[in-house]
Short mmCIF file of C-alpha atoms in Angstrom, two decimals:
data_model
loop_
_atom_site.label_atom_id
_atom_site.label_comp_id
_atom_site.label_asym_id
_atom_site.label_seq_id
_atom_site.Cartn_x
_atom_site.Cartn_y
_atom_site.Cartn_z
CA MET A 189 0.00 0.00 0.00
CA SER A 190 0.95 3.57 -0.43
CA GLU A 191 2.80 5.58 2.16
CA ALA A 192 0.95 8.81 1.68
CA GLY A 193 -0.09 10.35 4.98
CA SER A 194 1.09 8.54 8.04
CA GLY A 195 -0.36 5.23 6.93
CA LEU A 196 -2.82 3.05 8.74
CA ASN A 197 -2.08 2.19 12.30
CA PRO A 198 -2.14 -1.55 13.01
CA ASP A 199 -2.17 -1.26 16.80
CA ILE A 200 -5.75 -0.36 17.37
CA GLY A 201 -7.05 -1.97 20.53
CA SER A 202 -9.28 -4.93 19.99
CA ARG A 203 -9.91 -4.25 16.32
CA ARG A 204 -9.98 -7.46 14.32
CA GLY A 205 -11.06 -6.51 10.80
CA PRO A 206 -9.08 -5.01 7.92
CA LEU A 207 -8.76 -1.24 7.43
CA TRP A 208 -7.47 -1.03 3.90
CA PHE A 209 -9.25 -2.70 0.98
CA LEU A 210 -7.54 -2.82 -2.40
CA ALA A 211 -9.97 -3.67 -5.19
CA GLU A 212 -7.97 -4.71 -8.25
CA VAL A 213 -10.96 -4.40 -10.54
CA THR A 214 -9.15 -5.43 -13.74
CA TYR A 215 -5.77 -6.56 -15.03
CA ARG A 216 -6.41 -4.75 -18.32
CA CYS A 217 -4.08 -1.77 -18.69
CA PRO A 218 -2.97 0.49 -21.52
CA LEU A 219 0.49 0.76 -19.93
CA GLN A 220 3.19 -1.90 -19.68
CA CYS A 221 5.31 -0.77 -16.71
CA ALA A 222 8.32 -3.02 -16.39
CA TYR A 223 7.96 -2.95 -12.57
CA CYS A 224 4.24 -3.72 -12.34
CA SER A 225 3.22 -5.48 -9.14
CA ASN A 226 0.60 -7.63 -10.91
CA PRO A 227 1.33 -11.35 -11.14
CA VAL A 228 3.75 -12.21 -13.95
CA ASP A 229 1.14 -14.61 -15.40
CA PHE A 230 -1.74 -12.07 -15.31
CA ALA A 231 -2.60 -12.71 -18.97
CA ASN A 232 -3.93 -16.10 -17.95
CA GLU A 233 -6.61 -14.51 -15.78
CA LYS A 234 -10.01 -13.85 -17.29
CA ASP A 235 -13.51 -13.74 -15.94
CA GLU A 236 -13.62 -10.42 -14.05
CA LEU A 237 -16.12 -9.99 -11.22
CA SER A 238 -19.36 -8.33 -12.32
CA THR A 239 -20.68 -5.04 -10.96
CA GLU A 240 -23.08 -6.90 -8.65
CA GLU A 241 -20.30 -9.13 -7.36
CA TRP A 242 -18.06 -6.16 -6.59
CA ILE A 243 -20.92 -4.43 -4.79
CA ARG A 244 -21.49 -7.48 -2.60
CA VAL A 245 -17.76 -7.72 -1.87
CA MET A 246 -17.53 -4.03 -0.95
CA ARG A 247 -20.47 -4.38 1.43
CA GLU A 248 -18.94 -7.41 3.14
CA VAL A 249 -15.50 -5.83 3.48
CA ARG A 250 -17.06 -2.64 4.88
CA GLU A 251 -18.92 -4.76 7.44
CA LEU A 252 -15.56 -6.15 8.54
CA GLY A 253 -14.55 -2.58 9.39
CA ALA A 254 -12.44 -1.45 6.41
CA VAL A 255 -12.46 2.33 5.93
CA GLN A 256 -10.15 2.93 2.98
CA LEU A 257 -10.92 1.56 -0.46
CA GLY A 258 -8.44 1.77 -3.33
CA PHE A 259 -9.69 1.12 -6.85
CA SER A 260 -6.68 -0.25 -8.63
CA GLY A 261 -5.73 -2.73 -11.34
CA GLY A 262 -4.49 -2.83 -14.10
CA GLU A 263 -6.08 0.46 -15.01
CA PRO A 264 -9.40 0.80 -13.16
CA LEU A 265 -10.68 3.38 -15.67
CA VAL A 266 -11.00 0.51 -18.14
CA ARG A 267 -14.04 -0.66 -16.16
CA LYS A 268 -17.14 1.04 -17.61
CA ASP A 269 -18.94 0.58 -14.28
CA LEU A 270 -16.33 2.41 -12.20
CA GLU A 271 -18.70 5.30 -11.42
CA GLU A 272 -21.29 2.84 -10.19
CA LEU A 273 -18.74 1.08 -7.97
CA VAL A 274 -17.46 4.39 -6.56
CA ALA A 275 -21.01 5.54 -5.81
CA GLU A 276 -21.76 2.37 -3.87
CA ALA A 277 -18.42 2.51 -2.02
CA SER A 278 -19.08 6.09 -1.04
CA ARG A 279 -22.60 5.26 0.12
CA LEU A 280 -21.16 2.49 2.29
CA GLY A 281 -18.90 5.03 4.03
CA PHE A 282 -15.54 4.13 2.50
CA TYR A 283 -12.96 6.80 1.84
CA THR A 284 -12.55 6.18 -1.89
CA ASN A 285 -9.18 6.35 -3.66
CA LEU A 286 -8.64 5.94 -7.39
CA ILE A 287 -5.18 4.62 -8.28
CA THR A 288 -4.70 5.42 -11.94
CA SER A 289 -2.19 6.22 -14.66
CA GLY A 290 -4.51 8.88 -16.06
CA VAL A 291 -4.46 7.13 -19.44
CA GLY A 292 -8.05 6.79 -20.65
CA MET A 293 -9.22 9.60 -18.37
CA ASP A 294 -11.09 12.70 -19.52
CA ALA A 295 -12.66 15.71 -17.84
CA ASP A 296 -16.23 14.36 -18.12
CA ARG A 297 -15.32 11.08 -16.50
CA LEU A 298 -13.54 12.93 -13.68
CA ALA A 299 -16.66 15.02 -13.11
CA ARG A 300 -18.88 11.92 -13.05
CA LEU A 301 -16.57 10.20 -10.57
CA LYS A 302 -16.64 13.30 -8.40
CA GLU A 303 -20.41 13.25 -8.46
CA ALA A 304 -20.32 9.57 -7.52
CA GLY A 305 -18.37 10.58 -4.39
CA LEU A 306 -14.74 9.83 -5.29
CA ASP A 307 -12.59 11.33 -2.51
CA HIS A 308 -9.07 11.25 -3.89
CA ILE A 309 -6.95 10.40 -6.91
CA GLN A 310 -3.46 8.95 -6.97
CA ILE A 311 -1.96 9.44 -10.42
CA SER A 312 1.23 7.69 -11.41
CA PHE A 313 3.97 9.15 -13.56
CA GLN A 314 6.77 7.03 -14.94
CA ALA A 315 9.33 9.82 -15.47
CA ALA A 316 9.62 13.57 -16.04
CA THR A 317 9.90 13.25 -19.83
CA ALA A 318 7.79 11.54 -22.50
CA SER A 319 10.67 9.57 -24.00
CA LEU A 320 11.84 7.94 -20.77
CA SER A 321 8.26 7.39 -19.70
CA ASP A 322 7.62 5.45 -22.92
CA ASP A 323 10.84 3.45 -22.54
CA VAL A 324 9.77 1.95 -19.21
CA ALA A 325 6.02 1.64 -19.75
CA GLY A 326 5.13 1.51 -23.44
CA ARG A 327 3.00 4.27 -24.94
CA THR A 328 2.30 6.43 -21.89
CA GLN A 329 0.69 9.51 -23.51
CA PHE A 330 2.76 11.72 -21.26
CA GLU A 331 1.20 15.04 -22.30
CA HIS A 332 -2.29 13.66 -21.79
CA LYS A 333 -1.35 12.53 -18.27
CA GLU A 334 -0.06 16.01 -17.44
CA ALA A 335 -3.28 17.52 -18.74
CA MET A 336 -5.29 15.08 -16.61
CA ALA A 337 -3.27 15.91 -13.48
CA ARG A 338 -4.16 19.58 -14.04
CA GLU A 339 -7.80 18.63 -14.54
CA ILE A 340 -7.79 16.59 -11.31
CA ARG A 341 -6.65 19.68 -9.41
CA ARG A 342 -9.05 21.96 -11.31
CA GLN A 343 -11.96 19.78 -10.21
CA GLY A 344 -10.87 20.04 -6.59
CA TYR A 345 -9.67 16.52 -5.88
CA PRO A 346 -6.80 16.01 -3.43
CA MET A 347 -4.01 14.53 -5.56
CA VAL A 348 -1.16 12.17 -4.78
CA LEU A 349 1.44 12.02 -7.51
CA ASN A 350 3.21 8.67 -7.42
CA VAL A 351 6.47 7.79 -9.15
CA VAL A 352 8.17 4.41 -8.92
CA LEU A 353 11.90 5.07 -8.91
CA HIS A 354 14.65 2.91 -10.46
CA ARG A 355 17.98 3.04 -12.25
CA ARG A 356 16.56 4.77 -15.32
CA ASN A 357 14.60 7.63 -13.78
CA LEU A 358 16.34 8.31 -10.44
CA ASP A 359 18.63 10.90 -12.03
CA GLN A 360 15.53 12.84 -13.16
CA ILE A 361 14.44 13.35 -9.56
CA ASP A 362 14.79 17.12 -9.65
CA GLU A 363 12.73 17.37 -12.85
CA ILE A 364 10.16 14.96 -11.40
CA LEU A 365 9.70 17.13 -8.31
CA GLN A 366 9.56 20.27 -10.43
CA MET A 367 6.79 18.62 -12.44
CA ALA A 368 4.92 17.65 -9.27
CA ALA A 369 5.18 21.23 -7.98
CA ASP A 370 3.98 22.62 -11.33
CA LEU A 371 1.04 20.22 -11.28
CA GLU A 372 0.26 21.26 -7.66
CA ALA A 373 0.24 17.79 -6.16
CA ASP A 374 -0.77 17.65 -2.49
CA TYR A 375 1.46 14.66 -1.85
CA VAL A 376 4.34 13.19 -3.82
CA GLU A 377 5.19 9.59 -3.25
CA LEU A 378 8.64 8.69 -4.51
CA ALA A 379 8.74 4.95 -4.08
CA ASN A 380 11.85 3.05 -4.98
CA THR A 381 11.09 -0.18 -6.79
CA GLN A 382 10.29 -3.23 -4.68
CA TYR A 383 11.58 -6.28 -6.52
CA HIS A 384 8.47 -8.43 -6.79
CA GLY A 385 6.33 -9.38 -9.80
CA TRP A 386 7.55 -7.81 -13.03
CA ALA A 387 10.16 -5.79 -11.16
CA TYR A 388 11.84 -9.05 -10.13
CA VAL A 389 11.93 -10.22 -13.74
CA ASN A 390 13.57 -6.88 -14.62
CA ARG A 391 15.68 -6.60 -11.50
CA LYS A 392 19.05 -6.30 -13.26
CA ALA A 393 17.79 -3.54 -15.50
CA LEU A 394 16.07 -1.60 -12.71
CA MET A 395 18.43 -1.74 -9.73
CA PRO A 396 20.18 1.60 -9.16
CA THR A 397 23.54 2.43 -7.66
CA MET A 398 23.75 3.56 -4.04
CA LYS A 399 24.98 6.93 -5.29
CA GLN A 400 21.82 7.42 -7.36
CA LEU A 401 19.68 6.62 -4.33
CA THR A 402 21.41 8.92 -1.86
CA HIS A 403 21.57 11.75 -4.40
CA ALA A 404 17.83 11.40 -5.07
CA GLU A 405 17.11 11.49 -1.35
CA GLU A 406 19.16 14.68 -0.94
CA VAL A 407 17.24 16.32 -3.77
CA ALA A 408 13.92 15.17 -2.25
CA ASN A 409 14.96 16.65 1.13
CA ARG A 410 15.75 20.01 -0.50
CA TRP A 411 12.34 20.07 -2.18
CA ARG A 412 10.65 19.06 1.06
CA GLU A 413 12.04 22.18 2.77
CA LYS A 414 11.18 24.37 -0.18
CA MET A 415 7.57 23.10 -0.41
CA ALA A 416 6.85 22.86 3.33
CA GLY A 417 3.16 23.47 3.99
CA LYS A 418 2.26 23.11 0.30
CA MET A 419 3.30 19.69 -0.89
CA ARG A 420 4.19 16.69 1.27
CA ILE A 421 7.01 14.56 -0.11
CA TYR A 422 7.63 10.94 0.81
CA TYR A 423 10.85 9.27 -0.29
CA ILE A 424 10.72 5.53 0.26
CA TRP A 425 13.83 3.37 0.15
CA SER A 426 13.98 -0.12 -1.27
CA ASP A 427 14.49 -2.81 1.37
CA TYR A 428 17.33 -4.30 -0.70
CA TYR A 429 19.48 -1.26 0.09
CA GLU A 430 18.43 -0.70 3.68
CA GLY A 431 19.57 -4.03 5.13
CA LYS A 432 16.27 -4.32 6.92
CA PRO A 433 12.93 -5.68 5.75
CA LYS A 434 9.69 -3.75 5.33
CA PRO A 435 6.96 -4.41 7.93
CA CYS A 436 4.96 -6.24 5.31
CA MET A 437 1.29 -5.18 5.26
CA ASN A 438 1.63 -4.02 8.91
CA GLY A 439 1.50 -7.72 9.74
CA TRP A 440 -0.21 -10.44 7.71
CA GLY A 441 -3.98 -10.45 8.07
CA THR A 442 -4.11 -7.39 10.35
CA THR A 443 -4.78 -4.40 8.11
CA PHE A 444 -4.88 -5.17 4.40
CA ILE A 445 -7.27 -7.15 2.23
CA GLY A 446 -7.00 -7.27 -1.56
CA VAL A 447 -9.34 -8.78 -4.10
CA ASN A 448 -8.12 -9.78 -7.57
CA PRO A 449 -10.13 -9.09 -10.75
CA ASP A 450 -11.37 -12.70 -10.72
CA GLY A 451 -12.40 -12.69 -7.05
CA ARG A 452 -9.39 -14.28 -5.38
CA VAL A 453 -8.67 -12.69 -2.01
CA MET A 454 -5.16 -11.80 -0.85
CA PRO A 455 -3.55 -10.73 2.45
CA CYS A 456 -0.93 -8.83 0.35
CA HIS A 457 -0.55 -7.75 -3.28
CA GLY A 458 1.80 -10.59 -4.12
CA ALA A 459 0.10 -13.53 -2.43
CA ALA A 460 -1.10 -15.00 -5.74
CA MET A 461 2.45 -16.23 -6.40
CA LEU A 462 2.86 -18.11 -3.11
CA PRO A 463 2.76 -21.92 -3.19
CA GLY A 464 -0.05 -23.74 -1.43
CA PRO A 465 -3.77 -24.32 -1.89
CA PRO A 466 -5.69 -22.04 -4.29
CA LEU A 467 -6.49 -18.59 -2.89
CA PRO A 468 -9.95 -18.26 -1.31
CA ASN A 469 -12.43 -16.74 -3.76
CA VAL A 470 -15.37 -14.40 -3.12
CA ARG A 471 -17.43 -16.55 -5.48
CA GLU A 472 -17.12 -19.48 -3.08
CA ARG A 473 -17.00 -17.92 0.39
CA ASP A 474 -18.08 -14.77 2.19
CA LEU A 475 -15.48 -12.23 3.18
CA ASN A 476 -16.00 -12.72 6.90
CA TRP A 477 -15.01 -16.39 6.59
CA ILE A 478 -12.10 -15.58 4.31
CA TRP A 479 -10.71 -12.91 6.65
CA ASN A 480 -11.22 -14.80 9.90
CA GLU A 481 -11.17 -18.50 9.08
CA SER A 482 -9.35 -19.20 5.84
CA GLU A 483 -6.03 -21.00 6.00
CA LEU A 484 -4.38 -18.33 3.84
CA PHE A 485 -5.24 -15.38 6.10
CA ASN A 486 -4.09 -17.32 9.16
CA ARG A 487 -0.94 -18.75 7.59
CA PHE A 488 1.38 -15.96 8.72
CA ARG A 489 -0.88 -14.18 11.20
CA GLY A 490 0.78 -13.38 14.52
CA LEU A 491 4.33 -14.54 15.26
CA ASP A 492 4.07 -18.30 15.84
CA TRP A 493 4.92 -19.31 12.28
CA MET A 494 8.36 -17.72 12.50
CA GLN A 495 11.68 -19.51 12.20
CA GLU A 496 15.03 -18.35 13.53
CA PRO A 497 16.48 -15.76 13.39
CA CYS A 498 13.06 -14.03 13.49
CA ARG A 499 11.57 -16.18 16.25
CA SER A 500 13.82 -14.78 18.98
CA CYS A 501 14.49 -11.37 17.43
CA ASP A 502 13.39 -8.16 19.19
CA LYS A 503 12.51 -6.60 15.84
CA ARG A 504 9.82 -9.18 15.10
CA PHE A 505 7.18 -6.91 16.65
CA GLU A 506 8.20 -4.13 14.26
CA ASP A 507 8.90 -5.82 10.94
CA PHE A 508 6.89 -9.07 11.33
CA GLY A 509 9.73 -10.96 9.65
CA GLY A 510 9.45 -8.90 6.47
CA CYS A 511 7.77 -9.78 3.22
CA ARG A 512 6.50 -13.37 2.79
CA CYS A 513 6.42 -13.14 -0.99
CA GLN A 514 9.98 -11.90 -1.11
CA ALA A 515 11.08 -14.65 1.25
CA TYR A 516 9.55 -17.21 -1.12
CA LEU A 517 10.93 -15.52 -4.22
CA LEU A 518 14.50 -15.47 -2.92
CA THR A 519 14.67 -18.60 -0.73
CA GLY A 520 11.89 -20.90 -1.97
CA ASP A 521 10.43 -20.91 1.58
CA ALA A 522 7.64 -18.44 2.30
CA ALA A 523 8.17 -18.79 6.09
CA ALA A 524 11.88 -17.92 5.95
CA THR A 525 13.31 -14.65 7.23
CA ASP A 526 13.08 -12.06 4.47
CA PRO A 527 16.61 -12.04 2.96
CA THR A 528 16.66 -8.25 2.81
CA CYS A 529 17.25 -8.47 6.59
CA HIS A 530 20.95 -8.38 7.44
CA LEU A 531 20.29 -11.19 9.94
CA SER A 532 19.01 -13.58 7.28
CA PRO A 533 21.44 -16.43 6.52
CA LEU A 534 20.74 -15.71 2.85
CA HIS A 535 21.26 -11.95 3.05
CA GLN A 536 24.40 -12.22 0.91
CA GLN A 537 22.17 -12.86 -2.13
CA VAL A 538 20.67 -9.42 -1.69
CA ARG A 539 24.07 -7.86 -1.04
CA ASP A 540 25.37 -9.45 -4.25
CA ALA A 541 22.48 -7.99 -6.24
CA VAL A 542 23.14 -4.54 -4.74
CA GLU A 543 26.85 -4.79 -5.39
CA SER A 544 26.39 -5.93 -8.95
CA ALA A 545 24.28 -2.84 -9.60
CA GLU A 546 27.44 -0.83 -8.84
CA GLU A 547 29.49 -2.43 -11.59
CA GLU A 548 30.69 0.15 -14.10
CA PRO A 549 30.07 -1.66 -17.42
CA ARG A 550 26.34 -1.87 -16.71
CA VAL A 551 26.17 1.89 -17.01
CA MET A 552 27.25 1.58 -20.67
CA VAL A 553 25.44 -1.57 -21.71
CA GLU A 554 22.00 -1.40 -20.17
CA GLN A 555 19.85 -4.48 -19.75
CA PRO A 556 16.76 -4.64 -21.95
CA LEU A 557 13.43 -4.32 -20.12
CA ILE A 558 10.74 -6.97 -20.36
CA LEU A 559 7.58 -4.87 -20.54
CA ARG A 560 4.43 -5.98 -18.73
CA ASN A 561 2.17 -7.02 -21.60
CA ALA A 562 0.13 -10.05 -22.52
CA LYS A 563 2.72 -11.41 -24.95
CA ASN A 564 5.51 -11.40 -22.38
CA SER A 565 3.17 -12.70 -19.70
CA LYS A 566 2.21 -15.67 -21.85
CA ALA A 567 5.82 -16.32 -22.76
CA LEU A 568 6.85 -16.31 -19.10
CA ARG A 569 3.99 -18.61 -18.27
CA GLU A 570 4.76 -21.08 -21.08
CA LYS A 571 8.35 -21.20 -20.08
CA PHE A 572 7.81 -21.65 -16.36
CA GLY A 573 4.27 -22.91 -15.81
CA SER A 574 1.32 -21.14 -14.25
CA ARG A 575 3.27 -20.06 -11.17
CA PRO A 576 6.54 -19.05 -12.74
CA LYS A 577 9.43 -19.49 -10.38
CA VAL A 578 10.55 -16.04 -11.37
CA ALA A 579 14.03 -16.64 -10.04
CA ASP A 580 14.59 -18.53 -13.30
CA ALA A 581 12.89 -15.94 -15.44
CA GLU A 582 15.80 -13.58 -15.23
CA THR A 583 17.55 -15.39 -18.04
CA MET A 584 14.60 -14.90 -20.34
CA GLU A 585 15.30 -12.96 -23.55
CA MET B 88 -0.28 29.40 13.38
CA SER B 89 -1.96 31.26 16.19
CA PHE B 90 -5.71 31.15 16.50
CA ALA B 91 -7.90 34.16 17.30
CA ALA B 92 -11.50 34.00 18.50
CA ASP B 93 -12.75 35.01 15.05
CA THR B 94 -10.55 32.54 13.09
CA ARG B 95 -12.80 30.19 11.15
CA VAL B 96 -11.84 26.53 11.29
CA ASN B 97 -12.75 23.76 8.89
CA LEU B 98 -11.52 20.28 8.10
CA ALA B 99 -8.59 20.40 5.67
CA HIS B 100 -9.14 19.63 2.01
CA GLY B 101 -9.73 15.91 1.47
CA MET B 102 -10.39 15.09 5.16
CA LYS B 103 -13.44 13.15 6.27
CA PHE B 104 -14.61 12.86 9.86
CA GLN B 105 -16.91 9.99 10.72
CA TRP B 106 -18.04 7.56 13.41
CA GLU B 107 -16.79 3.98 12.99
CA PRO B 108 -18.87 1.49 14.98
CA SER B 109 -16.32 -1.31 14.52
CA GLN B 110 -13.66 0.84 16.19
CA ASN B 111 -16.08 2.37 18.67
CA SER B 112 -14.63 5.78 17.91
CA HIS B 113 -14.53 8.70 15.52
CA VAL B 114 -11.88 8.62 12.83
CA LEU B 115 -10.36 11.14 10.46
CA LEU B 116 -9.88 9.77 6.94
CA TYR B 117 -7.58 11.28 4.31
CA PRO B 118 -5.94 9.99 1.14
CA GLU B 119 -4.94 6.39 1.93
CA GLY B 120 -4.73 7.00 5.66
CA MET B 121 -6.66 7.15 8.93
CA VAL B 122 -6.33 8.61 12.40
CA GLN B 123 -8.34 7.16 15.26
CA LEU B 124 -9.48 10.01 17.47
CA ASN B 125 -9.89 10.12 21.23
CA ASP B 126 -13.02 11.62 22.80
CA SER B 127 -11.73 15.15 23.24
CA ALA B 128 -10.27 15.38 19.73
CA SER B 129 -13.52 14.17 18.21
CA ALA B 130 -15.59 16.53 20.39
CA ILE B 131 -13.62 19.48 19.00
CA LEU B 132 -13.34 18.33 15.37
CA LYS B 133 -17.07 17.78 15.24
CA TYR B 134 -17.50 21.57 15.37
CA CYS B 135 -14.73 22.39 12.88
CA ASP B 136 -17.19 22.99 10.05
CA GLY B 137 -16.53 26.62 9.16
CA ARG B 138 -17.40 28.07 12.58
CA SER B 139 -15.18 30.59 14.33
CA VAL B 140 -13.07 29.45 17.27
CA ALA B 141 -15.43 31.45 19.55
CA GLU B 142 -18.39 29.50 18.18
CA VAL B 143 -16.57 26.19 18.61
CA LEU B 144 -15.86 27.12 22.24
CA ALA B 145 -19.45 28.16 22.82
CA ALA B 146 -20.70 24.84 21.48
CA LEU B 147 -18.26 22.93 23.66
CA HIS B 148 -19.18 24.95 26.78
CA GLU B 149 -22.79 24.11 26.16
CA GLN B 150 -21.95 20.43 25.82
CA PHE B 151 -19.55 20.36 28.81
CA PRO B 152 -20.77 23.19 31.12
CA ASP B 153 -18.40 22.41 33.99
CA ALA B 154 -15.19 22.01 32.03
CA ASP B 155 -12.39 24.58 31.86
CA LEU B 156 -11.36 23.79 28.33
CA ASP B 157 -10.33 26.92 26.41
CA GLY B 158 -6.59 26.38 26.78
CA ASP B 159 -6.86 22.74 25.71
CA VAL B 160 -8.93 23.64 22.69
CA TYR B 161 -6.44 26.25 21.47
CA ALA B 162 -3.58 23.80 21.97
CA PHE B 163 -5.44 21.08 20.09
CA LEU B 164 -6.29 23.37 17.17
CA GLU B 165 -2.67 24.37 16.79
CA ASP B 166 -1.60 20.74 16.84
CA ALA B 167 -4.34 19.72 14.39
CA HIS B 168 -3.33 22.52 12.04
CA GLU B 169 0.31 21.48 12.24
CA ARG B 170 -0.70 17.92 11.31
CA GLY B 171 -2.70 19.16 8.34
CA TRP B 172 -6.10 18.06 9.70
CA ILE B 173 -7.75 21.50 9.68
CA ARG B 174 -7.57 24.68 7.62
CA THR B 175 -8.35 28.22 8.70
CA GLU B 176 -9.92 31.36 7.31
CA SER B 177 -9.65 34.72 9.05
#
């Protein structure tokens, strides 16, 4: 989830339900971001939930206590019934967030969404220039996105401008922040790439040098001072470079619930790639059962599932052992300590990846990006089966 | 920010204040985030709807006739403004 604002607090008394509901209403998307967090084999997924099914799901998740609803994807604007979904979400008392690239948006649609009760828009930019934007995400219609960001502000929405940072755009940080200031964003979220999903497939091409990262942070700090009181700036490091894991989802099954386009329910964005029984589906079970009783939501709930070094570590109450999907991706064991932690016995793998990003020749001969599109998704799936062990996918041409 | 009796206070742009039965408390919602409010914070924020500080105080005095609360209210408003929860108009 996003880091805008101070985030959702997991330590709320006796609360048992989720707070944050991510509705991935479609995997269809006009963009092809090489770091997309969707499953690598998304092109295999069809059969999106209908309007009525989404409405039932929203009602059930709201009854569990969730207050924030993010409409995401894919590109949620692709859904013709988005206004209808937003209206129902708003009526149910959710704070409604639209997470969009702005591609496919127009002023009329924005006005209709506003009328439906949409509270806030997070618009993503891929870079500060059209050419780089297109390099990492296909045809991004950069000028149209800028026009839409202006329109979002003109219509009075609060706006978060989100940029995923990596080797190719980190050196544009000053231009990116200038753009955000010109577009009058309320919040800017500068999120360094997390290496899951497509970003893992493209890890070699995306990982920056330490110098790029620290320089970008310095620039962000300068802008933060300059824009104090006008624009809030969040600069988020990648766990690979920090030597400590992220407190994944504020703890598994405590705060976050996500529903895939086809109705599968996830305790984190990446859970579709974990081994084990099929994910629980809203078409088979109600959300109360899925949240409270399903094996998946209880698998890493609490601290009892932990192995050493997590099991006896003081930090386990803060980082919850890190990211389960990353642990599986890098070690083959979803219950292992996240290897981005310096205490993990496999931490050297992460160090090696970070160090290899420093090697000079890579600055000259850049790795090609595998863009997130149906063709590449099918190719990855054919090569590695329906749950690609993406560790092997790195060698893919 | 220092507040005068005639300063008008309102929730900041994009903020929503509502009762959440499942948390048994009022919350403040903003883009992708939430603050759970204690009783005194919610009592004050309830009246931050474009009224002046004097009017907010009057409403609170009516609700809590025995309380000596002016100092606390001013301190809270300053804090809430600092956190970006409320906006002001003179």
